[in-house]
PDB file of C-alpha atoms in Angstrom:
ATOM      1  CA  MET B   1      11.425   4.225   4.341  1.00 22.00           C
ATOM      2  CA  ARG B   2       9.563   4.794   1.104  1.00 24.00           C
ATOM      3  CA  ILE B   3      10.230   7.250  -1.660  1.00 24.00           C
ATOM      4  CA  VAL B   4       7.191   8.888  -3.235  1.00 29.00           C
ATOM      5  CA  GLY B   5       7.573  10.236  -6.756  1.00 28.00           C
ATOM      6  CA  ALA B   6      10.297  12.665  -7.732  1.00 29.00           C
ATOM      7  CA  ILE B   7      10.066  14.587  -4.486  1.00 33.00           C
ATOM      8  CA  GLY B   8      11.682  11.899  -2.368  1.00 32.00           C
ATOM      9  CA  VAL B   9       9.260  11.999   0.522  1.00 33.00           C
ATOM     10  CA  PHE B  10      10.457  10.085   3.552  1.00 31.00           C
ATOM     11  CA  SER B  11       7.583   8.455   5.393  1.00 31.00           C
ATOM     12  CA  LEU B  12       7.860   7.965   9.122  1.00 33.00           C
ATOM     13  CA  CYS B  13       5.277   5.863  10.911  1.00 33.00           C
ATOM     14  CA  VAL B  14       5.148   7.005  14.482  1.00 33.00           C
ATOM     15  CA  PHE B  15       2.347   6.835  16.975  1.00 34.00           C
ATOM     16  CA  GLY B  16       2.183   8.690  20.243  1.00 35.00           C
ATOM     17  CA  GLN B  17       0.262  10.634  22.798  1.00 39.00           C
ATOM     18  CA  VAL B  18       1.149  13.731  24.727  1.00 44.00           C
ATOM     19  CA  ALA B  19       3.419  12.456  27.482  1.00 43.00           C
ATOM     20  CA  GLY B  20       1.916  12.547  30.917  1.00 47.00           C
ATOM     21  CA  ALA B  21      -1.691  12.452  29.762  1.00 67.00           C
ATOM     22  CA  ASP B  22      -3.944  10.144  31.741  1.00 86.00           C
ATOM     23  CA  PRO B  23      -5.435   7.151  29.910  1.00 93.00           C
ATOM     24  CA  VAL B  24      -9.003   7.479  28.678  1.00 94.00           C
ATOM     25  CA  SER B  25     -11.719   4.823  28.625  1.00 94.00           C
ATOM     26  CA  ASN B  26     -12.983   3.116  25.490  1.00 93.00           C
ATOM     27  CA  ALA B  27     -16.105   5.322  25.593  1.00 94.00           C
ATOM     28  CA  GLU B  28     -13.994   8.479  25.908  1.00 94.00           C
ATOM     29  CA  ALA B  29     -11.756   7.326  23.055  1.00 94.00           C
ATOM     30  CA  LYS B  30     -14.815   6.734  20.859  1.00 94.00           C
ATOM     31  CA  ALA B  31     -15.967  10.307  21.489  1.00 94.00           C
ATOM     32  CA  GLN B  32     -12.556  11.815  20.681  1.00 94.00           C
ATOM     33  CA  LEU B  33     -10.967   9.769  17.898  1.00 94.00           C
ATOM     34  CA  PHE B  34     -11.485  10.845  14.306  1.00 95.00           C
ATOM     35  CA  SER B  35     -12.781   8.915  11.330  1.00 93.00           C
ATOM     36  CA  LEU B  36     -10.378   6.904   9.221  1.00 93.00           C
ATOM     37  CA  LYS B  37     -12.027   8.365   6.126  1.00 92.00           C
ATOM     38  CA  GLY B  38     -10.824  11.660   4.775  1.00 89.00           C
ATOM     39  CA  ARG B  39      -8.212  14.187   5.711  1.00 92.00           C
ATOM     40  CA  GLU B  40      -7.637  17.917   5.494  1.00 95.00           C
ATOM     41  CA  VAL B  41      -4.522  19.343   3.875  1.00 96.00           C
ATOM     42  CA  GLU B  42      -3.290  22.770   4.906  1.00 96.00           C
ATOM     43  CA  LEU B  43      -0.718  24.344   2.617  1.00 95.00           C
ATOM     44  CA  ILE B  44       1.545  26.815   4.382  1.00 95.00           C
ATOM     45  CA  THR B  45       2.244  30.011   2.432  1.00 91.00           C
ATOM     46  CA  CYS B  46       5.945  30.400   1.673  1.00 92.00           C
ATOM     47  CA  ASP B  47       7.174  33.191  -0.602  1.00 92.00           C
ATOM     48  CA  TRP B  48       9.788  30.869  -2.149  1.00 94.00           C
ATOM     49  CA  LEU B  49       7.240  28.188  -3.106  1.00 93.00           C
ATOM     50  CA  THR B  50       6.018  28.567  -6.713  1.00 92.00           C
ATOM     51  CA  PRO B  51       2.363  27.825  -7.545  1.00 93.00           C
ATOM     52  CA  ASP B  52       3.415  24.698  -9.481  1.00 94.00           C
ATOM     53  CA  ASN B  53       5.491  23.442  -6.560  1.00 94.00           C
ATOM     54  CA  ALA B  54       2.667  24.207  -4.115  1.00 94.00           C
ATOM     55  CA  ALA B  55       0.338  22.112  -6.284  1.00 94.00           C
ATOM     56  CA  LEU B  56       2.877  19.260  -6.204  1.00 94.00           C
ATOM     57  CA  VAL B  57       3.194  19.512  -2.416  1.00 95.00           C
ATOM     58  CA  GLU B  58      -0.597  19.431  -2.084  1.00 95.00           C
ATOM     59  CA  GLN B  59      -0.781  16.349  -4.308  1.00 94.00           C
ATOM     60  CA  VAL B  60       1.774  14.522  -2.143  1.00 95.00           C
ATOM     61  CA  ALA B  61       0.122  15.706   1.087  1.00 96.00           C
ATOM     62  CA  GLU B  62      -3.238  14.310   0.006  1.00 95.00           C
ATOM     63  CA  GLN B  63      -1.643  10.837  -0.057  1.00 94.00           C
ATOM     64  CA  GLN B  64      -0.329  10.993   3.534  1.00 95.00           C
ATOM     65  CA  LEU B  65      -2.045   9.506   6.571  1.00 94.00           C
ATOM     66  CA  TYR B  66      -2.870  11.849   9.415  1.00 92.00           C
ATOM     67  CA  TYR B  67      -1.109  13.375  11.330  1.00 92.00           C
ATOM     68  CA  ALA B  68       1.517  14.455   8.809  1.00 95.00           C
ATOM     69  CA  ALA B  69       3.774  17.372   7.972  1.00 96.00           C
ATOM     70  CA  ILE B  70       5.901  18.080   4.928  1.00 97.00           C
ATOM     71  CA  ALA B  71       9.099  20.090   5.334  1.00 97.00           C
ATOM     72  CA  ALA B  72      11.269  21.532   2.577  1.00 96.00           C
ATOM     73  CA  SER B  73      14.461  23.524   2.256  1.00 96.00           C
ATOM     74  CA  PRO B  74      14.014  27.073   0.888  1.00 96.00           C
ATOM     75  CA  ASP B  75      17.559  26.980  -0.524  1.00 94.00           C
ATOM     76  CA  ASP B  76      17.188  23.566  -2.172  1.00 92.00           C
ATOM     77  CA  GLY B  77      13.595  23.819  -3.421  1.00 88.00           C
ATOM     78  CA  ILE B  78      10.957  21.120  -3.492  1.00 91.00           C
ATOM     79  CA  LEU B  79      12.389  18.615  -5.980  1.00 90.00           C
ATOM     80  CA  ASN B  80      15.183  17.093  -3.900  1.00 90.00           C
ATOM     81  CA  PRO B  81      15.716  14.460  -1.198  1.00 93.00           C
ATOM     82  CA  ALA B  82      15.481  17.068   1.599  1.00 93.00           C
ATOM     83  CA  THR B  83      11.733  17.415   1.042  1.00 95.00           C
ATOM     84  CA  ILE B  84      10.444  15.169   3.818  1.00 95.00           C
ATOM     85  CA  ALA B  85       7.013  14.012   4.959  1.00 95.00           C
ATOM     86  CA  ALA B  86       6.624  12.654   8.470  1.00 93.00           C
ATOM     87  CA  ALA B  87       3.302  10.842   8.280  1.00 92.00           C
ATOM     88  CA  ASN B  88       0.974   8.686  10.356  1.00 89.00           C
ATOM     89  CA  ASP B  89       2.125  10.356  13.540  1.00 87.00           C
ATOM     90  CA  HIS B  90       0.092  10.713  16.685  1.00 82.00           C
ATOM     91  CA  THR B  91       0.113  14.522  16.851  1.00 86.00           C
ATOM     92  CA  MET B  92       0.862  17.428  14.554  1.00 91.00           C
ATOM     93  CA  ASP B  93       3.659  18.531  16.903  1.00 91.00           C
ATOM     94  CA  VAL B  94       5.471  15.192  16.513  1.00 88.00           C
ATOM     95  CA  ALA B  95       4.954  15.190  12.740  1.00 92.00           C
ATOM     96  CA  ARG B  96       6.275  18.749  12.371  1.00 94.00           C
ATOM     97  CA  ALA B  97       9.317  18.105  14.560  1.00 94.00           C
ATOM     98  CA  LYS B  98      10.239  14.912  12.718  1.00 93.00           C
ATOM     99  CA  ALA B  99       9.766  16.422   9.259  1.00 96.00           C
ATOM    100  CA  LEU B 100      11.871  19.476  10.138  1.00 97.00           C
ATOM    101  CA  SER B 101      14.619  17.415  11.759  1.00 96.00           C
ATOM    102  CA  ALA B 102      14.882  14.999   8.821  1.00 96.00           C
ATOM    103  CA  CYS B 103      14.769  17.840   6.278  1.00 96.00           C
ATOM    104  CA  ASP B 104      17.467  19.840   8.074  1.00 96.00           C
ATOM    105  CA  ALA B 105      19.662  16.723   8.172  1.00 96.00           C
ATOM    106  CA  ALA B 106      19.232  16.139   4.421  1.00 95.00           C
ATOM    107  CA  LYS B 107      19.390  19.702   3.038  1.00 95.00           C
ATOM    108  CA  ARG B 108      22.398  21.169   1.244  1.00 94.00           C
ATOM    109  CA  GLY B 109      21.507  24.849   1.716  1.00 92.00           C
ATOM    110  CA  GLN B 110      22.124  26.992   4.778  1.00 94.00           C
ATOM    111  CA  THR B 111      18.558  28.177   5.477  1.00 94.00           C
ATOM    112  CA  ALA B 112      16.560  26.116   7.959  1.00 96.00           C
ATOM    113  CA  CYS B 113      13.807  23.932   6.538  1.00 97.00           C
ATOM    114  CA  GLU B 114      10.196  25.073   6.756  1.00 97.00           C
ATOM    115  CA  ILE B 115       6.879  23.252   7.020  1.00 97.00           C
ATOM    116  CA  VAL B 116       5.049  23.584   3.693  1.00 97.00           C
ATOM    117  CA  ALA B 117       1.995  21.391   4.394  1.00 97.00           C
ATOM    118  CA  MET B 118       0.146  19.678   7.226  1.00 97.00           C
ATOM    119  CA  VAL B 119      -2.378  16.840   7.136  1.00 97.00           C
ATOM    120  CA  ARG B 120      -5.046  16.330   9.806  1.00 96.00           C
ATOM    121  CA  PRO B 121      -8.188  14.201   9.989  1.00 96.00           C
ATOM    122  CA  ARG B 122     -11.231  15.619   8.237  1.00 93.00           C
ATOM    123  CA  ASN B 123     -13.235  17.895  10.562  1.00 93.00           C
ATOM    124  CA  PHE B 124     -10.307  18.136  12.976  1.00 94.00           C
ATOM    125  CA  GLU B 125     -10.789  20.020  16.213  1.00 92.00           C
ATOM    126  CA  PRO B 126      -8.538  19.909  19.278  1.00 92.00           C
ATOM    127  CA  VAL B 127      -9.257  17.008  21.643  1.00 91.00           C
ATOM    128  CA  ASP B 128      -7.382  15.433  24.537  1.00 89.00           C
ATOM    129  CA  LEU B 129      -6.679  12.125  22.764  1.00 89.00           C
ATOM    130  CA  THR B 130      -5.414  11.818  19.228  1.00 88.00           C
ATOM    131  CA  LEU B 131      -4.022   8.671  17.669  1.00 89.00           C
ATOM    132  CA  SER B 132      -2.383   8.264  14.308  1.00 89.00           C
ATOM    133  CA  HIS B 133      -4.402   6.805  11.468  1.00 93.00           C
ATOM    134  CA  GLY B 134      -2.756   3.411  11.994  1.00 91.00           C
ATOM    135  CA  ALA B 135      -3.343   3.341  15.743  1.00 92.00           C
ATOM    136  CA  THR B 136      -6.932   4.558  15.296  1.00 93.00           C
ATOM    137  CA  GLU B 137      -7.519   1.715  12.859  1.00 94.00           C
ATOM    138  CA  ALA B 138      -6.119  -0.812  15.366  1.00 92.00           C
ATOM    139  CA  TRP B 139      -8.335   0.647  18.095  1.00 94.00           C
ATOM    140  CA  ARG B 140     -11.415   0.341  15.870  1.00 92.00           C
ATOM    141  CA  LYS B 141     -10.657  -3.196  14.665  1.00 91.00           C
ATOM    142  CA  SER B 142      -9.196  -4.726  17.824  1.00 88.00           C
ATOM    143  CA  TYR B 143      -9.405  -2.832  21.087  1.00 91.00           C
ATOM    144  CA  ARG B 144     -12.964  -1.524  21.173  1.00 88.00           C
ATOM    145  CA  ARG B 145     -14.519  -4.929  20.442  1.00 87.00           C
ATOM    146  CA  VAL B 146     -12.858  -6.728  23.368  1.00 88.00           C
ATOM    147  CA  ARG B 147     -14.780  -7.115  26.630  1.00 91.00           C
ATOM    148  CA  GLY B 148     -13.188  -7.075  30.066  1.00 92.00           C
ATOM    149  CA  GLU B 149      -9.886  -5.675  31.234  1.00 95.00           C
ATOM    150  CA  LYS B 150      -7.820  -4.218  28.396  1.00 96.00           C
ATOM    151  CA  ALA B 151      -5.161  -1.604  27.708  1.00 96.00           C
ATOM    152  CA  PHE B 152      -3.799   0.190  24.621  1.00 95.00           C
ATOM    153  CA  ALA B 153      -0.134   1.188  25.022  1.00 92.00           C
ATOM    154  CA  ILE B 154       1.829   3.372  22.617  1.00 88.00           C
ATOM    155  CA  SER B 155       5.326   4.731  22.150  1.00 84.00           C
ATOM    156  CA  PRO B 156       5.156   8.427  21.177  1.00 83.00           C
ATOM    157  CA  THR B 157       8.615   8.378  19.591  1.00 78.00           C
ATOM    158  CA  VAL B 158       8.915   4.949  17.993  1.00 72.00           C
ATOM    159  CA  GLY B 159       5.330   4.354  16.969  1.00 71.00           C
ATOM    160  CA  THR B 160       4.789   0.986  18.529  1.00 77.00           C
ATOM    161  CA  PHE B 161       1.302   0.296  19.847  1.00 85.00           C
ATOM    162  CA  ILE B 162       0.112  -2.749  21.738  1.00 88.00           C
ATOM    163  CA  VAL B 163      -3.310  -4.017  22.746  1.00 93.00           C
ATOM    164  CA  ALA B 164      -3.334  -6.297  25.786  1.00 94.00           C
ATOM    165  CA  THR B 165      -6.323  -7.984  27.380  1.00 94.00           C
ATOM    166  CA  GLY B 166      -7.106  -9.843  30.565  1.00 94.00           C
ATOM    167  CA  GLU B 167      -5.861  -9.501  34.099  1.00 94.00           C
ATOM    168  CA  GLY B 168      -2.893  -7.105  34.321  1.00 95.00           C
ATOM    169  CA  ALA B 169      -3.535  -5.768  30.794  1.00 95.00           C
ATOM    170  CA  ALA B 170      -1.910  -2.378  31.448  1.00 95.00           C
ATOM    171  CA  SER B 171       1.292  -3.885  32.780  1.00 96.00           C
ATOM    172  CA  ALA B 172       1.423  -6.415  29.942  1.00 96.00           C
ATOM    173  CA  ALA B 173       0.800  -3.724  27.297  1.00 95.00           C
ATOM    174  CA  LEU B 174       3.532  -1.462  28.691  1.00 95.00           C
ATOM    175  CA  SER B 175       6.011  -4.316  28.906  1.00 95.00           C
ATOM    176  CA  ALA B 176       5.311  -5.533  25.358  1.00 94.00           C
ATOM    177  CA  CYS B 177       5.441  -1.992  24.012  1.00 92.00           C
ATOM    178  CA  ALA B 178       8.809  -1.297  25.660  1.00 94.00           C
ATOM    179  CA  GLU B 179      10.221  -4.584  24.380  1.00 94.00           C
ATOM    180  CA  GLN B 180       9.034  -4.032  20.830  1.00 89.00           C
ATOM    181  CA  ALA B 181       9.907  -0.317  20.702  1.00 86.00           C
ATOM    182  CA  GLN B 182      13.245  -0.705  22.484  1.00 92.00           C
ATOM    183  CA  THR B 183      12.485   2.505  24.389  1.00 86.00           C
ATOM    184  CA  ASP B 184      11.215   3.522  27.800  1.00 89.00           C
ATOM    185  CA  ASP B 185       8.624   6.079  26.670  1.00 89.00           C
ATOM    186  CA  CYS B 186       5.626   3.750  26.320  1.00 91.00           C
ATOM    187  CA  LEU B 187       2.446   4.860  28.038  1.00 92.00           C
ATOM    188  CA  ILE B 188      -1.135   3.705  28.349  1.00 96.00           C
ATOM    189  CA  ALA B 189      -3.386   5.784  26.080  1.00 95.00           C
ATOM    190  CA  ILE B 190      -6.650   3.863  26.592  1.00 95.00           C
ATOM    191  CA  GLN B 191      -7.577   1.580  29.460  1.00 96.00           C
ATOM    192  CA  ASP B 192     -10.708  -0.237  30.584  1.00 92.00           C
TER     193      ASP B 192
END
């Protein structure tokens, strides 16, 4: 966990893919994954968010890795530990759910937390495969350069990702992912 500035932004590093999706090939991943450079911040209009606080939220959001969401408590305001950023997630849905859950657990007020900002890759458009910034970087630096049988396994909830190569790569990647993540939700996102 890291605290960013006076807002107390909690950073979660989670990778994942929509459960049940079939693995894609390296070529398909190359066509769908986004650049590591740049991100788009979307501020969500909230009537309780002052212009100064919105500017602060935007400043913090610009520092987060995609996919990220920032949640805050309307009753508590922005400058408190309940303002949470779930960042470097695999999908916006996961980031939003984690930010809201963590914010609701930390808030003092009665009103449910709301998403105040979202961070996506620059030039985002819906695609079948999205990986977090961290997993995309690992794919670019490790996976795509390897020849032969290989598999890229991820845990959507824990954030673990594993690259395995050679005969039985998919089985090895899933096994290593499950062991490292201590969960049974690992899946193969990319396989060749």
